[in-house]
CSV table of C-alpha atoms in Angstrom, one decimal:
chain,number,residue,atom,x,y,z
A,24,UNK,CA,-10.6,-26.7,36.3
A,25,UNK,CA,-13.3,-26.1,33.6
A,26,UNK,CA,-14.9,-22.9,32.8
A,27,UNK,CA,-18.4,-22.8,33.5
A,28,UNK,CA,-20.8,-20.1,31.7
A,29,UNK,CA,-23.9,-19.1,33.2
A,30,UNK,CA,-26.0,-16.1,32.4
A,31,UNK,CA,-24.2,-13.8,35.1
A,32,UNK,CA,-21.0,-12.7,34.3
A,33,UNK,CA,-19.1,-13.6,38.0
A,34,UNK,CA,-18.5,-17.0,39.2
A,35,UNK,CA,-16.4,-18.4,41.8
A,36,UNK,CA,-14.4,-21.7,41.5
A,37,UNK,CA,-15.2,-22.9,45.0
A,38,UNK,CA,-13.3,-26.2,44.5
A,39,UNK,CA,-10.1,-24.3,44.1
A,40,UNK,CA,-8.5,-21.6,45.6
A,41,UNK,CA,-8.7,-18.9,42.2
A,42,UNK,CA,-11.7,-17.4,41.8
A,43,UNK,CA,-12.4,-16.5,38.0
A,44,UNK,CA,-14.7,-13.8,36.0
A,45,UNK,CA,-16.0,-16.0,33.1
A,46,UNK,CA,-17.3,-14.6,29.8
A,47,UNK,CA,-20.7,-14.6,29.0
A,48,UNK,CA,-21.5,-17.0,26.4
A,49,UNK,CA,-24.1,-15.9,23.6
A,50,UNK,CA,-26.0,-18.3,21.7
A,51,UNK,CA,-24.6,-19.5,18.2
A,52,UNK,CA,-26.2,-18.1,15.4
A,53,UNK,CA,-28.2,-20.4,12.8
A,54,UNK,CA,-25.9,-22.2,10.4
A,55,UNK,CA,-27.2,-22.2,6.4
A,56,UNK,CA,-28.4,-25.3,5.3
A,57,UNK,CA,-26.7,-26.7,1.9
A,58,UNK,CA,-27.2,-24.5,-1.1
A,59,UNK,CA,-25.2,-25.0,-3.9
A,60,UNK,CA,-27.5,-22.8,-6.5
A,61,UNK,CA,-28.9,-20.1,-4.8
A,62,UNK,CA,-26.4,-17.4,-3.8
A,63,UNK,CA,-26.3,-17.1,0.2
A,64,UNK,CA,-26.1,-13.0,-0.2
A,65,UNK,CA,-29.6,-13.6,-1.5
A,66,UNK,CA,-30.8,-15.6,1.0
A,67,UNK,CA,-29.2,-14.2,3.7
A,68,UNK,CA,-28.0,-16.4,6.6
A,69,UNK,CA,-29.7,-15.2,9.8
A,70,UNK,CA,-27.8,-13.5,12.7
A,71,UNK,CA,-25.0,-12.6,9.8
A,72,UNK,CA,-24.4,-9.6,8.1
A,73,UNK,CA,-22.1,-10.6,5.4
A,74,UNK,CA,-21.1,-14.2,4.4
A,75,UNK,CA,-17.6,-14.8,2.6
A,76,UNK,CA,-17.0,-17.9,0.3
A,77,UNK,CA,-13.8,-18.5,-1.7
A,78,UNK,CA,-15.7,-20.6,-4.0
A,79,UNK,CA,-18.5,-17.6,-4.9
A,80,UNK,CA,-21.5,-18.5,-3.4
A,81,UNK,CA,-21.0,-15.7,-0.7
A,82,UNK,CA,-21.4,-11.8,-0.7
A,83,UNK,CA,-17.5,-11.4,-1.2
A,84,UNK,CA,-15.0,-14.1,-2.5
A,85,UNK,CA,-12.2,-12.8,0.4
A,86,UNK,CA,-12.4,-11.5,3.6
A,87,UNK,CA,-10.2,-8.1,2.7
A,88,UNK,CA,-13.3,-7.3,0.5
A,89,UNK,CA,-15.8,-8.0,3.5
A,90,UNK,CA,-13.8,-6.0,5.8
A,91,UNK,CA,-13.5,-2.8,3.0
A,92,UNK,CA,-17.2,-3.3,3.3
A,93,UNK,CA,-17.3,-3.0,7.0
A,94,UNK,CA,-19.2,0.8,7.9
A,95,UNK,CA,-16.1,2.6,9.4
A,96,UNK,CA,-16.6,3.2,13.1
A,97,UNK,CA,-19.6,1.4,13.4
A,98,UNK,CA,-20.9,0.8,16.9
A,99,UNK,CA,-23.3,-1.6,15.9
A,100,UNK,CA,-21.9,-5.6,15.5
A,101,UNK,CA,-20.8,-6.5,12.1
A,102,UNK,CA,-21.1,-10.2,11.7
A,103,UNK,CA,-19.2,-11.8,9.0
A,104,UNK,CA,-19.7,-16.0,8.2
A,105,UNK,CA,-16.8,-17.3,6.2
A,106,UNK,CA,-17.5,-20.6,4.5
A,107,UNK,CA,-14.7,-23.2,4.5
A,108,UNK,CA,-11.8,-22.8,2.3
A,109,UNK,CA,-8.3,-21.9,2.4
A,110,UNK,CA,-8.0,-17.8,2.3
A,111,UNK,CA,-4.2,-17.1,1.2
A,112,UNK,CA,-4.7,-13.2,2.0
A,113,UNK,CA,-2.5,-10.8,3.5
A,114,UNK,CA,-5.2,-9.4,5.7
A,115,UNK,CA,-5.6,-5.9,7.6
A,116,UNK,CA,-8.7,-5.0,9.5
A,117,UNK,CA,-8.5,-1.3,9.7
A,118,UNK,CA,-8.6,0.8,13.0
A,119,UNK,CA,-11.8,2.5,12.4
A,120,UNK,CA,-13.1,-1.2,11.4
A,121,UNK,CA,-14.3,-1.5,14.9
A,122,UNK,CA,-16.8,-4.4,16.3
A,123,UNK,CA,-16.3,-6.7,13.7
A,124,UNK,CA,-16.7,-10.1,14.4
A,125,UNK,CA,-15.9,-13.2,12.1
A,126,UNK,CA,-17.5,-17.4,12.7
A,127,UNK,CA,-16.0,-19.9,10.3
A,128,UNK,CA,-17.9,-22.6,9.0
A,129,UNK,CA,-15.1,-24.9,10.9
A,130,UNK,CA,-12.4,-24.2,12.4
A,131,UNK,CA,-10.1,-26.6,10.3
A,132,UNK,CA,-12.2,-25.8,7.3
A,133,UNK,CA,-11.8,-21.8,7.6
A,134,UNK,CA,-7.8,-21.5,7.1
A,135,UNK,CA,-6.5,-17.9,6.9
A,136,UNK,CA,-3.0,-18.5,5.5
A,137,UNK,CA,0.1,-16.1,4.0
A,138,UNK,CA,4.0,-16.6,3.7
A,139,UNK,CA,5.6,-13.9,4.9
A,140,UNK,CA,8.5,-13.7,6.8
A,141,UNK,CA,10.7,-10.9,8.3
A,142,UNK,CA,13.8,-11.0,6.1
A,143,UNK,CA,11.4,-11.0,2.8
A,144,UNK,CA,12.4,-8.0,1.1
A,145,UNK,CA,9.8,-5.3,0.3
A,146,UNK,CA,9.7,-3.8,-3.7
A,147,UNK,CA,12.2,-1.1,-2.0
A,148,UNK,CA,14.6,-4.3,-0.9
A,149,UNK,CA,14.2,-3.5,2.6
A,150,UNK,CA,13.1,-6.5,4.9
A,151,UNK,CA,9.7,-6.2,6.0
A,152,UNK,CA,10.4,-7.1,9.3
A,153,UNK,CA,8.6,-8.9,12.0
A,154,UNK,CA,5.7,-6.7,12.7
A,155,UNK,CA,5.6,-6.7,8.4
A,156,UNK,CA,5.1,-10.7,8.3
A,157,UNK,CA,1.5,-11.0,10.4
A,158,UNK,CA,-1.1,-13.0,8.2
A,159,UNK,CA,-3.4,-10.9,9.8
A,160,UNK,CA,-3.2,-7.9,11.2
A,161,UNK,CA,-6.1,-6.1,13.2
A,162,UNK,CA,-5.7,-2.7,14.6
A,163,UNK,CA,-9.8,-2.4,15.2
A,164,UNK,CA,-10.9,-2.4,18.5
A,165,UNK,CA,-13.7,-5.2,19.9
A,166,UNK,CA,-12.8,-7.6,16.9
A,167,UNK,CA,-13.8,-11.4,17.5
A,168,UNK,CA,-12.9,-14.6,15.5
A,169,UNK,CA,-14.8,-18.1,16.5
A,170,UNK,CA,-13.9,-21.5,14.7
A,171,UNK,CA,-11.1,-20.1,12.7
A,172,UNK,CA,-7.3,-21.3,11.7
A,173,UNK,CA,-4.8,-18.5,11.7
A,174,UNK,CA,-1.9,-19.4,9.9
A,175,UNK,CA,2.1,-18.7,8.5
A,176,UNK,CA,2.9,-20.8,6.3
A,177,UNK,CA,6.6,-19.9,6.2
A,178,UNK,CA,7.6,-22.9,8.4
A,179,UNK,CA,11.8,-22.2,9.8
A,180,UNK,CA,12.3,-19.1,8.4
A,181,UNK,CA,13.0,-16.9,11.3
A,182,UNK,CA,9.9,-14.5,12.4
A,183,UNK,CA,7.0,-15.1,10.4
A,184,UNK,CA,3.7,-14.1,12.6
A,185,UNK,CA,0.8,-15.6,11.6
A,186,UNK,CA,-1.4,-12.8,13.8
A,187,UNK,CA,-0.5,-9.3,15.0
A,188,UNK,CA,-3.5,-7.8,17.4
A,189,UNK,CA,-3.1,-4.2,18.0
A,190,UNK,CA,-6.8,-3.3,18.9
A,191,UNK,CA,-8.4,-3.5,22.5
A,192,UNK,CA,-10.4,-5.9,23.5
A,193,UNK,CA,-10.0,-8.7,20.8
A,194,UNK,CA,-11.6,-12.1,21.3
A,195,UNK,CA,-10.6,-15.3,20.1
A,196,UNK,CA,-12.5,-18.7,20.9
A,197,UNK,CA,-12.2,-22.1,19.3
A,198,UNK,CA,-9.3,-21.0,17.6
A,199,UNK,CA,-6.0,-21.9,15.3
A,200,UNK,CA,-3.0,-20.5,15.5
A,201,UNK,CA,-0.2,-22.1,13.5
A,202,UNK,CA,3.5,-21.0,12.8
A,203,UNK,CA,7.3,-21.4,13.9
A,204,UNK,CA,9.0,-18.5,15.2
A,205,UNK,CA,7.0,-15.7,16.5
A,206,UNK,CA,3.1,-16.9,15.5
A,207,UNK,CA,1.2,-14.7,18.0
A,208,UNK,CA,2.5,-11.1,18.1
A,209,UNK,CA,-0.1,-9.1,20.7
A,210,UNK,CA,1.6,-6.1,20.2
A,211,UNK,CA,0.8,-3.1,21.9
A,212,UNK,CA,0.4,-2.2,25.5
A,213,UNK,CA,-3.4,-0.7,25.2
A,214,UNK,CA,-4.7,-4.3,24.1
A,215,UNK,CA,-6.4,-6.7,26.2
A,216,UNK,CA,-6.7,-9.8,24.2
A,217,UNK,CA,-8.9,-13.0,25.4
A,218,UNK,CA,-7.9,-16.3,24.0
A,219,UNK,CA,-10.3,-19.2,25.0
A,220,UNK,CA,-9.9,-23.0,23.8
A,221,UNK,CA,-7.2,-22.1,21.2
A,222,UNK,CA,-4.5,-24.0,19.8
A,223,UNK,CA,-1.2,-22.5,19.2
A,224,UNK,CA,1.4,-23.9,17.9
A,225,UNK,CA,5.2,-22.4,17.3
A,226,UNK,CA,8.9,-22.7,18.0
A,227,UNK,CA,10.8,-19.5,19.4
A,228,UNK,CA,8.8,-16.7,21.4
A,229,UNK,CA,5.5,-18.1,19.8
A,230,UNK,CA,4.0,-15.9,22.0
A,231,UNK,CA,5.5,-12.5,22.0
A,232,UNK,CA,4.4,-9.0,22.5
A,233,UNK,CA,3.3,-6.1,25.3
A,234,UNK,CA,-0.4,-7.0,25.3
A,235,UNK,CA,-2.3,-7.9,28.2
A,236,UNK,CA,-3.5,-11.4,27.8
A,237,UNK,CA,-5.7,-14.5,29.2
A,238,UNK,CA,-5.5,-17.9,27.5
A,239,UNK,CA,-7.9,-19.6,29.0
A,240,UNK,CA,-8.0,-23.7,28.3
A,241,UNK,CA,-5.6,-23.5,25.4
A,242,UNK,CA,-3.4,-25.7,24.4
A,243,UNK,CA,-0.1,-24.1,24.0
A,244,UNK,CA,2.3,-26.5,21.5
A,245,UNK,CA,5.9,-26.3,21.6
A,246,UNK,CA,7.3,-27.5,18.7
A,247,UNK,CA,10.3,-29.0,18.2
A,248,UNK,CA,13.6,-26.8,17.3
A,249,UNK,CA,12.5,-23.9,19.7
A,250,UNK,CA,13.5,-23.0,23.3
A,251,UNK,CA,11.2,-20.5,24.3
A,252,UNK,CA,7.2,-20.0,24.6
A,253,UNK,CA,6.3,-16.8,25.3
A,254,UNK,CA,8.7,-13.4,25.5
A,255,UNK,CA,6.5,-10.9,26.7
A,256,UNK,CA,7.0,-7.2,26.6
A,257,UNK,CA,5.0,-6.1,29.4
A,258,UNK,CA,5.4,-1.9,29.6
A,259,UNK,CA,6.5,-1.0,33.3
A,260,UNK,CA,3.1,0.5,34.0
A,261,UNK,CA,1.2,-2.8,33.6
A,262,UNK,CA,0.0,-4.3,36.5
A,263,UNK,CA,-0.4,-8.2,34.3
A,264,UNK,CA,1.0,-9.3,31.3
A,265,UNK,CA,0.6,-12.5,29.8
A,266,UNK,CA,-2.0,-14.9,32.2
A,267,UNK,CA,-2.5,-19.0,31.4
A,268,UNK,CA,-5.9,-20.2,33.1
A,269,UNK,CA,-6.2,-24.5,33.2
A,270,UNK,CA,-3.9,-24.5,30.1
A,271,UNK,CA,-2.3,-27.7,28.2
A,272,UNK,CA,1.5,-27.1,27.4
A,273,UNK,CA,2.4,-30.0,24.9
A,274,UNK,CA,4.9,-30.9,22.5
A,275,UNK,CA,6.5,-33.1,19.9
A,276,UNK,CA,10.5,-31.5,20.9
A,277,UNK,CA,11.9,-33.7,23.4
A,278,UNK,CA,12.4,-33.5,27.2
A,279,UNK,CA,13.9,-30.4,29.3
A,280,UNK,CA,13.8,-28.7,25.8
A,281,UNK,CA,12.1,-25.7,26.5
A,282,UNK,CA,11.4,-22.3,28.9
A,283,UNK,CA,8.1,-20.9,29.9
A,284,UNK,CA,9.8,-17.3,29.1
A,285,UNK,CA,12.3,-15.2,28.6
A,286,UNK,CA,11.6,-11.5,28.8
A,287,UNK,CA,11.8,-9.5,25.4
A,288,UNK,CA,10.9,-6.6,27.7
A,289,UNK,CA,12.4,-6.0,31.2
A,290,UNK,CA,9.4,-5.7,32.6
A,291,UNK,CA,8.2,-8.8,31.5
A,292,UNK,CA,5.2,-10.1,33.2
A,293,UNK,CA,4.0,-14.4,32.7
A,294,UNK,CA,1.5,-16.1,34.8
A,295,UNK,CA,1.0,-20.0,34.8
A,296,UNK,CA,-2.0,-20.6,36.6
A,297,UNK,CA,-3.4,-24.4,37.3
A,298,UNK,CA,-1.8,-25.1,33.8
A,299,UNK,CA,0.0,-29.1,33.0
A,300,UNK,CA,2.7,-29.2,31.6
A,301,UNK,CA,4.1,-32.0,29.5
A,302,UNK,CA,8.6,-32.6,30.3
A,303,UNK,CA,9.4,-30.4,27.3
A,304,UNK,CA,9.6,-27.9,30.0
A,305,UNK,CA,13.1,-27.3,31.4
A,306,UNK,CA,13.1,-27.4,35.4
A,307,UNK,CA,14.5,-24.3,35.8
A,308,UNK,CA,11.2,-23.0,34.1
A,309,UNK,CA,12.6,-19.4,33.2
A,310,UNK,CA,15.5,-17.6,31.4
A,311,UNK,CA,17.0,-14.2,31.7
A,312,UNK,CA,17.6,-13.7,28.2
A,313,UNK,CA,21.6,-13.1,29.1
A,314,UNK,CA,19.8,-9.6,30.8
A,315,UNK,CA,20.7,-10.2,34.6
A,316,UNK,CA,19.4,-6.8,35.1
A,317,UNK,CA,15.8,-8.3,34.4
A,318,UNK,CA,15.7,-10.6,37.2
A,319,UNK,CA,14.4,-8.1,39.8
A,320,UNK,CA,12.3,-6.6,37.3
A,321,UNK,CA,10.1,-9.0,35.4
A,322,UNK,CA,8.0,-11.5,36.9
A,323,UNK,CA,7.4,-14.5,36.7
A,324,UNK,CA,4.8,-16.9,38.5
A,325,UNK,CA,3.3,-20.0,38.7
A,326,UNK,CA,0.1,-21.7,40.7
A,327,UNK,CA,-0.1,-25.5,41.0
A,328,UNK,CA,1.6,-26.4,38.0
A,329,UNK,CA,1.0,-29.9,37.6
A,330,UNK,CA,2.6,-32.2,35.1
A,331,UNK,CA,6.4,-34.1,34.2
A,332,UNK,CA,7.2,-30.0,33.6
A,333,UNK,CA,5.0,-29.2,36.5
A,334,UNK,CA,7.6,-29.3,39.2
A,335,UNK,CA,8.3,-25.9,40.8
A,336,UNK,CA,11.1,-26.8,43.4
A,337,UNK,CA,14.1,-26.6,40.7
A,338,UNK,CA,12.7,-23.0,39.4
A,339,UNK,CA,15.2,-20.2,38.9
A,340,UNK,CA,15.5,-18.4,42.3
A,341,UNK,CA,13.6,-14.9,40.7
A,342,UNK,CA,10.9,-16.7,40.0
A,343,UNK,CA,7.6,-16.5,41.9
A,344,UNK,CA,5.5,-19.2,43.2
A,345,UNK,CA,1.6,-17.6,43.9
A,346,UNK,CA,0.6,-17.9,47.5
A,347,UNK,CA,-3.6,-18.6,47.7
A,348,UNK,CA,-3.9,-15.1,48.1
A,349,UNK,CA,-1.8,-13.8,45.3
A,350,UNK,CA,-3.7,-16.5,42.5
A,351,UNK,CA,-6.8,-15.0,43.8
A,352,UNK,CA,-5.9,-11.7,42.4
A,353,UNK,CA,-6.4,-13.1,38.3
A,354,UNK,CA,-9.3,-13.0,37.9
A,355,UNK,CA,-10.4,-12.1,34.4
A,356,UNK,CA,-12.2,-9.0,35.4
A,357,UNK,CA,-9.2,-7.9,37.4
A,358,UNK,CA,-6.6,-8.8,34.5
A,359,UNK,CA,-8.6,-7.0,32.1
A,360,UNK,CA,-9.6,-3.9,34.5
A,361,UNK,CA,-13.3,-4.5,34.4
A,362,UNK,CA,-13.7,-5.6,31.2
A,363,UNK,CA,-15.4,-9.5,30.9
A,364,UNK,CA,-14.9,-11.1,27.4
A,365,UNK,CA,-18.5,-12.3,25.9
A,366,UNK,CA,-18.0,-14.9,23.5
């Protein structure tokens, strides 16, 4: 199933049995033609309020320095174009740096990058920890990134995020999201997070946190050495947790060699919706995480998985597979409790 944006905000698959709330898609704003004399602050790029190049051409050489520039709690847009380049920064966009949205130039061009890791010691010699290793961490509310690679570039090191989302309603389409263990931490239970046409890639609960989350059209790449995709967190009170819409689950590990989840919370909550998956994933689809107790807790589901890793009739007993009626309930607008993503 492909997403189809109109200028309404509801559609309804009729080919299929899940009906969907799709974003609204705004139109792209005017890319800068080639300038390499005339500073682009100066002749500013329309639709953008700031423009970022590593190379100096831009109103700010990082994009720390374009987000200290950001008004705090601004309700207007703040639009930020980063030109290609490779950004090693340790980045935080702050939690009164609200509605701030950033477009790379490409998304493989635009690579935001750092090495951290959670057993790196600190100038104290403790270890930073997990939630201490993001690339990128935003605790601002109604942030967006377009055409952008995320990245750790620790590689097997243990938990090394690439990006932590702490603020509501975050955005992310057409992009990157590279790491090993742990690349996608959507950590807090108040966030609704929005991933659509992404790539991300990891070993080991790459996808990890208590966020509520669609990934809609992603491909989700297991690489090899890990076991696990996602390992949600999902507080008791949340009705969804972690939702795949027409998703791609692919791989370079071999077959049987992974689990959709495992539940870093015991109320874990993981949806599969309409999703292939390649035979890196094991049969039994799902693991306990040696917590027994969490097998009448957390849950589990899938709807017309399709694929060599696609067959649902060797799935763990505690699993659930979605009547009609139940995949009918994740919708985006539903998921997200009235909020629709516009891209």
């Amino acid at each position: 199933m492909k997403s189809k944006f109109i200028k309404t905000t509801q559609c309804i698959l009729a080919t299929i049995v899940v009906a969907c709330t799709s974003p609204t898609l705004e139109s792209d704003a005017a890319m800068p033609e080639s300038n390499t004399k005339t500073s682009v602050s100066t002749q500013k790029m329309a639709g953008y309020n700031l423009v970022v190049d590593i190379n100096g051409t831009g109103d700010y050489k990082t994009i720390q320095q374009a987000f200290t520039a950001v008004t705090a709690n601004n309700t207007a847009e703040t639009k930020i174009f980063i030109k290609n380049g490779r950004y090693k920064e340790k980045l935080v966009l702050p939690k009164d740096k609200i509605n701030v949205t950033i477009v790379g130039e490409s998304k493989d061009g635009v690579i935001i990058t750092y090495n951290d890791y959670a057993s790196k010691l600190n100038s104290a010699g403790t270890a930073i920890g997990t939630s201490g290793s993001a690339s990128f961490v935003i605790t601002g509310s109604n942030f967006k990134a377009s055409s952008v690679t995320f990245e750790n570039s620790s590689g097997n090191v243990g938990q090394a995020v690439a990006v932590r989302v702490d603020g509501d309603k975050a955005i992310f389409n057409n992009c990157n999201f590279l790491g090993f263990q742990d690349t996608l931490y959507t950590r807090t239970d108040t966030s609704r997070q929005y991933y659509y046409k992404c790539y991300i890639a990891g070993a080991t609960d790459f996808i990890f946190g208590a966020s509520t989350a669609v990934f809609d059209q992603c491909q989700i790449f297991a690489k090899k050495g890990g076991t696990y995709i996602t390992a949600a967190s999902t507080s008791q009170t949340s009705k969804f947790g972690y939702v795949f819409l027409n998703c791609n689950l692919r791989t370079d590990s071999g077959k049987a060699t992974y689990y959709l989840g495992r539940p870093w919370g015991n109320y874990a909550k993981t949806v599969f919706i309409n999703c292939d998956m390649a035979n890196h994933i094991k049969p039994e689809g799902w693991h306990n995480w040696s917590k027994p107790e969490a097998e009448s807790t957390t849950f589990y589901g899938e709807y017309k998985s399709t694929g060599l890793g696609g067959n649902m009739s060797s799935r763990v007993k505690w699993s659930h597979p979605l009547s009609d009626a139940q995949a009918k309930e994740y919708t985006v607008s539903k998921i997200f409790n009235g909020w629709v993503p516009v891209l």
